[in-house]
CSV table of C-alpha atoms in Angstrom, one decimal:
chain,number,residue,atom,x,y,z
X,1,MET,CA,123.0,87.4,133.5
X,2,PHE,CA,123.6,91.0,134.6
X,3,LEU,CA,122.3,90.2,138.1
X,4,ALA,CA,123.2,93.4,139.6
X,5,VAL,CA,121.5,95.5,136.9
X,6,ARG,CA,118.1,93.3,137.2
X,7,GLU,CA,118.4,93.8,141.2
X,8,LEU,CA,118.5,97.5,140.6
X,9,VAL,CA,114.7,96.9,139.0
X,10,PHE,CA,113.7,94.3,141.5
X,11,ALA,CA,115.0,96.1,144.9
X,12,ARG,CA,114.1,99.4,143.4
X,13,THR,CA,112.8,100.8,146.9
X,14,ARG,CA,116.0,100.1,148.6
X,15,PHE,CA,118.1,101.5,145.9
X,16,LEU,CA,116.0,104.6,145.4
X,17,LEU,CA,116.4,105.2,149.1
X,18,MET,CA,120.1,105.1,148.6
X,19,GLY,CA,120.1,107.2,145.6
X,20,ALA,CA,117.8,109.8,147.6
X,21,VAL,CA,120.6,110.0,150.4
X,22,ILE,CA,123.3,110.5,147.7
X,23,ALA,CA,121.3,113.1,146.0
X,24,LEU,CA,120.9,115.1,149.2
X,25,ILE,CA,124.5,115.1,149.8
X,26,SER,CA,125.0,116.1,146.1
X,27,ILE,CA,122.6,119.1,146.6
X,28,LEU,CA,124.3,120.2,149.6
X,29,MET,CA,127.6,120.0,147.9
X,30,VAL,CA,126.4,122.4,145.1
X,31,ILE,CA,125.1,124.8,147.8
X,32,MET,CA,128.4,124.6,149.8
X,33,ALA,CA,130.3,125.2,146.8
X,34,GLY,CA,128.3,128.2,145.8
X,35,LEU,CA,128.8,129.4,149.3
X,36,SER,CA,132.3,128.9,148.9
X,37,SER,CA,132.5,130.9,145.7
X,38,GLY,CA,130.4,133.3,147.0
X,39,LEU,CA,132.5,134.0,150.1
X,40,VAL,CA,135.7,134.3,148.0
X,41,ASN,CA,134.0,136.7,145.7
X,42,ASP,CA,132.4,139.0,148.5
X,43,GLY,CA,136.1,138.5,150.3
X,44,VAL,CA,138.5,139.3,147.8
X,45,SER,CA,136.8,140.2,144.4
X,46,GLY,CA,138.4,143.6,144.6
X,47,LEU,CA,141.6,142.0,144.8
X,48,GLN,CA,140.5,139.5,142.1
X,49,ARG,CA,140.2,141.8,139.6
X,50,THR,CA,143.0,144.3,140.5
X,51,PRO,CA,145.6,144.1,137.4
X,52,ALA,CA,148.6,143.6,139.9
X,53,GLN,CA,150.5,140.5,140.0
X,54,ALA,CA,151.8,141.2,143.3
X,55,PHE,CA,151.7,143.3,146.5
X,56,ALA,CA,154.4,144.6,148.7
X,57,PHE,CA,153.6,145.1,152.1
X,58,ALA,CA,155.8,146.7,155.0
X,59,GLU,CA,158.2,144.4,156.2
X,60,GLY,CA,157.4,142.7,159.4
X,61,THR,CA,153.7,143.1,158.9
X,62,LYS,CA,151.4,140.4,160.2
X,63,SER,CA,149.5,138.5,157.6
X,64,ASP,CA,146.1,138.9,159.2
X,65,SER,CA,144.4,142.1,157.7
X,66,ALA,CA,147.7,142.9,156.4
X,67,PHE,CA,146.3,145.5,154.2
X,68,SER,CA,145.4,147.7,157.2
X,69,ARG,CA,148.4,147.4,159.3
X,70,SER,CA,151.2,148.0,156.4
X,71,VAL,CA,152.4,151.6,155.5
X,72,VAL,CA,154.8,151.7,152.5
X,73,THR,CA,156.4,154.8,151.1
X,74,GLU,CA,157.1,156.3,147.8
X,75,GLU,CA,160.8,155.7,148.0
X,76,GLN,CA,160.0,151.9,148.4
X,77,ALA,CA,157.7,152.0,145.5
X,78,LYS,CA,160.6,153.9,143.6
X,79,ALA,CA,162.9,151.0,144.2
X,80,TRP,CA,160.6,148.8,142.9
X,81,ARG,CA,159.9,150.7,139.8
X,82,GLU,CA,163.6,150.8,139.0
X,83,ARG,CA,164.1,147.1,138.6
X,84,PRO,CA,164.5,145.9,135.4
X,85,ASP,CA,161.8,143.0,135.6
X,86,VAL,CA,158.8,145.4,136.9
X,87,ALA,CA,156.9,147.1,134.6
X,88,ASN,CA,154.5,149.1,137.0
X,89,ALA,CA,155.0,149.8,140.7
X,90,ALA,CA,152.7,152.2,142.4
X,91,LEU,CA,151.3,152.8,145.9
X,92,PHE,CA,148.2,151.5,146.6
X,93,GLY,CA,145.8,152.5,149.7
X,94,ASN,CA,143.3,150.3,151.2
X,95,MET,CA,141.2,150.9,154.1
X,96,ILE,CA,137.8,150.4,155.2
X,97,VAL,CA,135.5,153.4,156.3
X,98,ASN,CA,132.0,154.1,157.5
X,99,ALA,CA,130.0,156.9,155.5
X,100,LYS,CA,126.6,158.4,154.6
X,101,THR,CA,125.1,159.0,151.8
X,102,GLN,CA,123.5,162.4,150.7
X,103,ASN,CA,120.1,161.2,152.0
X,104,GLY,CA,121.8,159.9,155.5
X,105,THR,CA,122.0,156.3,154.6
X,106,PRO,CA,124.9,154.5,156.4
X,107,VAL,CA,127.3,152.7,153.8
X,108,ASP,CA,130.4,151.0,154.6
X,109,LEU,CA,132.9,151.3,151.7
X,110,THR,CA,136.6,149.8,151.5
X,111,LEU,CA,138.6,153.2,149.9
X,112,PHE,CA,141.0,151.9,147.3
X,113,GLY,CA,143.7,154.7,146.9
X,114,ILE,CA,145.1,154.8,143.1
X,115,GLU,CA,146.5,157.3,141.0
X,116,PRO,CA,144.1,158.4,138.3
X,117,GLY,CA,144.7,157.4,134.7
X,118,SER,CA,147.2,154.7,136.4
X,119,PHE,CA,147.1,150.9,135.5
X,120,LEU,CA,145.4,150.3,138.7
X,121,GLU,CA,141.9,152.6,137.7
X,122,PRO,CA,139.2,150.5,136.5
X,123,ALA,CA,137.0,151.2,133.6
X,124,ALA,CA,133.6,152.9,134.5
X,125,ALA,CA,130.6,150.9,132.8
X,126,GLU,CA,128.7,153.6,133.7
X,127,GLY,CA,129.8,157.3,134.5
X,128,THR,CA,133.2,158.8,134.0
X,129,ALA,CA,137.0,158.2,135.1
X,130,LEU,CA,138.2,159.5,138.2
X,131,SER,CA,138.4,163.4,137.1
X,132,GLY,CA,138.9,165.5,140.4
X,133,GLU,CA,140.4,165.2,144.0
X,134,ASN,CA,137.2,163.7,145.7
X,135,THR,CA,135.8,161.7,143.2
X,136,VAL,CA,135.1,158.2,143.5
X,137,ILE,CA,133.9,154.8,141.4
X,138,VAL,CA,132.1,152.5,143.1
X,139,SER,CA,131.4,148.7,142.9
X,140,ASN,CA,128.5,148.0,141.1
X,141,THR,CA,126.9,146.1,144.0
X,142,ALA,CA,126.8,149.2,146.1
X,143,ARG,CA,123.7,150.1,144.3
X,144,ASP,CA,121.9,147.7,146.4
X,145,GLU,CA,122.9,149.8,149.5
X,146,GLY,CA,121.5,152.9,148.1
X,147,VAL,CA,124.6,154.7,146.4
X,148,ASN,CA,123.5,156.4,143.0
X,149,LEU,CA,125.2,158.0,140.3
X,150,GLY,CA,126.2,161.6,141.2
X,151,ASP,CA,125.6,161.0,144.9
X,152,THR,CA,127.9,162.5,147.4
X,153,VAL,CA,129.3,160.3,150.0
X,154,THR,CA,130.4,161.7,153.2
X,155,VAL,CA,133.1,159.7,155.3
X,156,ASP,CA,131.9,159.7,159.0
X,157,ARG,CA,134.0,161.5,161.8
X,158,LEU,CA,136.3,163.3,158.8
X,159,GLY,CA,133.3,165.0,156.7
X,160,THR,CA,135.0,164.5,153.7
X,161,ASP,CA,132.5,164.4,151.0
X,162,LEU,CA,133.3,162.1,147.7
X,163,THR,CA,131.3,162.5,144.6
X,164,VAL,CA,130.1,159.3,142.8
X,165,VAL,CA,131.4,159.6,139.3
X,166,GLY,CA,131.1,156.0,138.2
X,167,PHE,CA,130.0,152.4,138.5
X,168,THR,CA,132.5,149.2,137.8
X,169,SER,CA,130.6,146.5,135.4
X,170,ASP,CA,130.9,143.8,138.2
X,171,GLN,CA,131.2,143.1,141.9
X,172,ARG,CA,134.2,144.5,143.6
X,173,THR,CA,134.2,143.8,147.3
X,174,PHE,CA,137.1,143.3,150.0
X,175,GLY,CA,136.3,142.1,153.3
X,176,HIS,CA,132.4,141.7,152.2
X,177,VAL,CA,132.3,145.5,151.9
X,178,ASP,CA,132.0,147.3,148.2
X,179,VAL,CA,135.2,149.0,147.0
X,180,ALA,CA,135.3,152.8,146.2
X,181,TYR,CA,138.2,153.8,144.1
X,182,VAL,CA,139.3,157.4,145.1
X,183,PRO,CA,142.5,159.3,144.1
X,184,LEU,CA,145.5,158.4,145.9
X,185,SER,CA,145.9,162.0,147.4
X,186,THR,CA,142.2,161.7,148.7
X,187,TRP,CA,142.9,158.2,150.2
X,188,GLN,CA,146.2,159.3,151.9
X,189,GLN,CA,144.1,162.4,153.3
X,190,ILE,CA,141.5,160.2,155.1
X,191,HIS,CA,144.3,157.5,155.9
X,192,ALA,CA,145.7,160.4,157.9
X,193,GLY,CA,142.8,161.3,159.9
X,194,THR,CA,142.5,164.7,158.2
X,195,LYS,CA,139.3,166.4,158.6
X,196,SER,CA,137.6,168.5,155.9
X,197,GLY,CA,139.0,172.0,155.6
X,198,GLU,CA,142.6,170.9,157.4
X,199,ALA,CA,145.6,170.2,156.0
X,200,PRO,CA,147.2,166.7,156.3
X,201,ARG,CA,150.7,166.0,158.2
X,202,ALA,CA,153.6,166.5,156.2
X,203,ASP,CA,154.3,163.0,155.1
X,204,ALA,CA,150.9,161.7,154.6
X,205,TYR,CA,151.2,162.2,150.8
X,206,ASN,CA,154.4,160.0,150.8
X,207,GLU,CA,152.3,156.8,152.2
X,208,GLY,CA,150.6,154.1,150.6
X,209,SER,CA,149.1,150.7,152.2
X,210,VAL,CA,151.1,148.5,149.9
X,211,ILE,CA,152.8,148.8,146.4
X,212,ALA,CA,151.1,147.2,143.7
X,213,ILE,CA,153.3,145.5,141.0
X,214,GLN,CA,153.2,144.3,137.5
X,215,GLY,CA,156.0,142.5,135.9
X,216,VAL,CA,157.4,142.6,132.3
X,217,ASP,CA,155.4,141.1,129.5
X,218,GLY,CA,152.9,139.3,132.3
X,219,ALA,CA,155.8,137.4,133.9
X,220,LEU,CA,156.2,137.7,137.8
X,221,PRO,CA,159.2,139.8,139.1
X,222,ASP,CA,161.8,138.3,141.3
X,223,LEU,CA,159.8,139.2,144.8
X,224,SER,CA,162.8,138.1,146.8
X,225,ALA,CA,165.2,140.8,145.2
X,226,GLY,CA,162.8,143.4,145.1
X,227,ASP,CA,162.0,143.1,148.7
X,228,ALA,CA,165.6,143.3,149.5
X,229,ALA,CA,166.2,146.4,147.4
X,230,ALA,CA,163.0,147.9,148.7
X,231,GLY,CA,163.0,146.7,152.3
X,232,THR,CA,159.4,145.1,152.0
X,233,ALA,CA,157.7,141.8,152.2
X,234,SER,CA,155.9,140.8,149.1
X,235,LYS,CA,153.2,138.7,148.3
X,236,THR,CA,151.6,137.2,144.8
X,237,LEU,CA,147.7,138.3,144.1
X,238,THR,CA,146.8,134.9,145.3
X,239,GLU,CA,148.9,135.0,148.6
X,240,SER,CA,147.6,138.4,149.2
X,241,PHE,CA,143.8,137.0,149.4
X,242,GLU,CA,144.8,135.8,153.0
X,243,SER,CA,145.2,139.5,154.0
X,244,SER,CA,141.7,140.5,153.6
X,245,PRO,CA,140.1,140.3,157.1
X,246,GLY,CA,138.4,136.6,157.7
X,247,TYR,CA,139.4,135.3,154.7
X,248,SER,CA,141.7,132.5,155.9
X,249,ALA,CA,139.4,131.5,158.6
X,250,GLU,CA,136.2,131.7,156.5
X,251,MET,CA,138.1,129.4,153.7
X,252,MET,CA,139.4,126.9,156.4
X,253,THR,CA,135.9,126.3,157.7
X,254,MET,CA,134.3,125.8,154.4
X,255,THR,CA,137.4,123.3,153.3
X,256,MET,CA,136.8,121.5,156.7
X,257,ILE,CA,133.0,121.2,155.9
X,258,LYS,CA,133.3,120.0,152.4
X,259,ALA,CA,136.1,117.3,153.7
X,260,PHE,CA,133.4,115.9,156.0
X,261,LEU,CA,130.7,116.1,153.5
X,262,TYR,CA,132.9,113.9,151.0
X,263,ALA,CA,134.4,111.5,153.7
X,264,ILE,CA,130.2,110.9,154.9
X,265,SER,CA,129.6,110.3,151.3
X,266,ALA,CA,132.0,107.5,151.0
X,267,LEU,CA,131.3,105.9,154.2
X,268,VAL,CA,127.5,106.2,153.6
X,269,VAL,CA,128.1,104.6,150.0
X,270,GLY,CA,130.3,102.0,151.3
X,271,ALA,CA,128.2,100.8,154.4
X,272,PHE,CA,125.2,100.3,152.0
X,273,PHE,CA,126.8,98.2,149.5
X,274,THR,CA,128.5,96.3,152.4
X,275,ILE,CA,125.1,95.6,153.6
X,276,TRP,CA,123.7,94.9,150.4
X,277,THR,CA,126.8,92.5,149.5
X,278,VAL,CA,125.9,90.6,152.8
X,279,GLN,CA,122.4,90.4,152.0
X,280,ARG,CA,122.8,88.9,148.5
X,281,SER,CA,126.0,86.6,149.2
X,282,ARG,CA,123.6,83.4,148.6
X,283,GLU,CA,122.7,84.3,145.1
X,284,ILE,CA,126.3,85.5,144.4
X,285,ALA,CA,127.7,81.9,145.6
X,286,VAL,CA,124.9,80.1,143.2
X,287,MET,CA,126.3,82.2,140.2
X,288,ARG,CA,130.2,81.4,141.6
X,289,ALA,CA,128.9,77.9,141.6
X,290,MET,CA,127.4,78.2,138.1
X,291,GLY,CA,130.5,78.9,136.8
X,292,ALA,CA,130.9,83.1,137.0
X,293,SER,CA,134.2,84.2,137.6
X,294,THR,CA,135.2,86.7,140.5
X,295,GLY,CA,136.1,89.3,137.9
X,296,PHE,CA,132.5,89.2,136.3
X,297,LEU,CA,131.0,89.5,139.8
X,298,LEU,CA,133.0,92.5,140.7
X,299,ARG,CA,132.6,94.2,137.2
X,300,ASP,CA,128.8,93.6,137.6
X,301,GLY,CA,128.9,95.1,141.5
X,302,LEU,CA,130.6,97.8,140.2
X,303,MET,CA,128.3,98.8,137.5
X,304,GLN,CA,125.7,98.6,139.8
X,305,ALA,CA,127.3,101.3,142.1
X,306,VAL,CA,128.2,103.3,139.1
X,307,ILE,CA,124.8,103.5,138.0
X,308,VAL,CA,123.3,104.4,141.5
X,309,LEU,CA,126.1,107.2,142.0
X,310,VAL,CA,126.3,108.8,138.6
X,311,ALA,CA,122.4,108.8,138.4
X,312,SER,CA,122.1,110.0,142.0
X,313,VAL,CA,124.9,112.8,141.6
X,314,LEU,CA,123.5,114.2,138.4
X,315,THR,CA,119.9,114.4,140.0
X,316,GLY,CA,121.2,116.1,143.3
X,317,VAL,CA,123.4,118.6,141.1
X,318,ALA,CA,120.3,119.4,138.9
X,319,VAL,CA,118.2,120.2,142.1
X,320,GLY,CA,121.2,121.9,143.6
X,321,LEU,CA,121.6,124.4,140.9
X,322,GLY,CA,118.0,125.0,141.0
X,323,LEU,CA,118.1,125.9,144.5
X,324,GLY,CA,121.3,127.7,143.9
X,325,SER,CA,119.8,129.8,141.2
X,326,LEU,CA,117.0,131.2,143.9
X,327,LEU,CA,119.7,132.1,146.3
X,328,THR,CA,121.8,134.0,143.7
X,329,GLY,CA,121.3,137.7,144.2
X,330,SER,CA,119.4,136.9,147.5
X,331,GLY,CA,121.9,139.2,149.5
X,332,MET,CA,123.4,135.9,150.6
X,333,PRO,CA,127.2,135.5,149.7
X,334,PHE,CA,126.3,132.7,147.1
X,335,ALA,CA,127.9,132.3,143.5
X,336,LEU,CA,127.5,129.6,141.2
X,337,GLU,CA,130.6,128.8,139.2
X,338,ALA,CA,131.0,125.8,137.0
X,339,GLY,CA,134.4,124.6,138.2
X,340,PRO,CA,133.7,124.0,141.8
X,341,VAL,CA,130.4,122.4,141.1
X,342,VAL,CA,131.7,120.0,138.3
X,343,SER,CA,134.7,119.0,140.7
X,344,GLY,CA,132.7,118.3,143.5
X,345,ALA,CA,130.3,116.0,141.6
X,346,ALA,CA,133.1,114.1,140.1
X,347,LEU,CA,134.6,114.0,143.9
X,348,LEU,CA,131.6,112.7,145.2
X,349,THR,CA,131.5,110.3,142.5
X,350,VAL,CA,135.1,108.9,143.0
X,351,LEU,CA,134.9,108.7,146.9
X,352,GLY,CA,131.4,107.1,146.6
X,353,LEU,CA,132.8,104.6,144.2
X,354,ALA,CA,135.9,104.2,146.1
X,355,GLY,CA,133.5,103.4,149.4
X,356,ALA,CA,131.5,100.8,147.3
X,357,VAL,CA,134.8,99.2,146.0
X,358,VAL,CA,135.8,98.3,149.3
X,359,ALA,CA,132.3,96.8,150.1
X,360,ILE,CA,131.9,94.9,146.9
X,361,ALA,CA,135.5,93.3,147.1
X,362,ARG,CA,133.8,90.9,149.7
X,363,ILE,CA,132.3,89.2,146.7
X,364,SER,CA,135.9,87.6,146.3
X,365,SER,CA,135.4,85.7,149.4
X,366,VAL,CA,132.0,84.4,148.9
X,367,ASP,CA,132.1,80.5,149.1
X,368,PRO,CA,130.3,78.8,146.2
X,369,LEU,CA,129.5,75.7,148.4
X,370,ALA,CA,127.1,77.9,150.4
X,371,ALA,CA,124.9,77.7,147.5
X,372,LEU,CA,125.1,73.7,147.6
X,373,GLY,CA,123.6,73.6,151.2
X,374,GLU,CA,127.4,73.8,153.1
X,375,ASN,CA,125.5,75.5,155.8
X,376,ARG,CA,122.8,73.0,156.4
């Protein structure tokens, strides 16, 4: 008889309203997934695309904004390079600076200090590799700030001129600031606060923010043993994301919002089907009196919930993707990625179905005698 399926047509207004609510939640889920992915890209895409498996920080460095707090030496990098399970270990500089283009346009840059020609240097999609002491390869997204190939960017207060010789093929940002790859020696001068034309302090060329580490044949080195030998505190590449300014707080905020979103979805679906089950209890009692088993009624009700949930979530996701495509590239940190959207849609469906199961379970307690006038 499939009473539940026929009810979808008979009570279509109520189910359409319920479906609209679920669809709106699904749209919000897609937008939240895009914002979460966008914040990750804007916060740590420069680190994500760094060919290192781990970073060794100065021992005792606080985890928040650790890259700007940490200072390590060439001797510590050498201790890492001498380990048999390490293929590459090099000083890596990281600092955020204010600068101006030759047209006077203010720009913020995260300077990544690397040895030219090393495993840390990115391939330039446009322009050339690092070729001089004050050359720089900039994230492709810096074009939006008015930076062009061949421009001279001057670091504020120090007067250090950096010539843009190349752009990366993709977005590379750190702490929501475009990354600029400079020779390590140039970074060391800027980090030491050396003004243009002056000589840096004697030990400036011996320092870096962290040590970038690559293991042999792609295997992660023994970080604990390496730390003990070099006197450092290392983190895997993924763990180092938390050392980006504001990254942990942003991710905790987005996780909490999404958790409430999923919980609300389950509660809304559960409340709807609870009320609906109560309203149709007499019809259910009639079917029980006619011989329908509890299992049949439960399967029939669950099929109703599945149809409403799947159709509503798919509709909401489609609309959300359409809205998200308009936000991509709008200046907002927004990026649509298949993984978070698919997993979010699946989670909404599963949690909504769980709420419906709790509500539909009331069917098993419906007394068939109610259909025969027991309450009269």
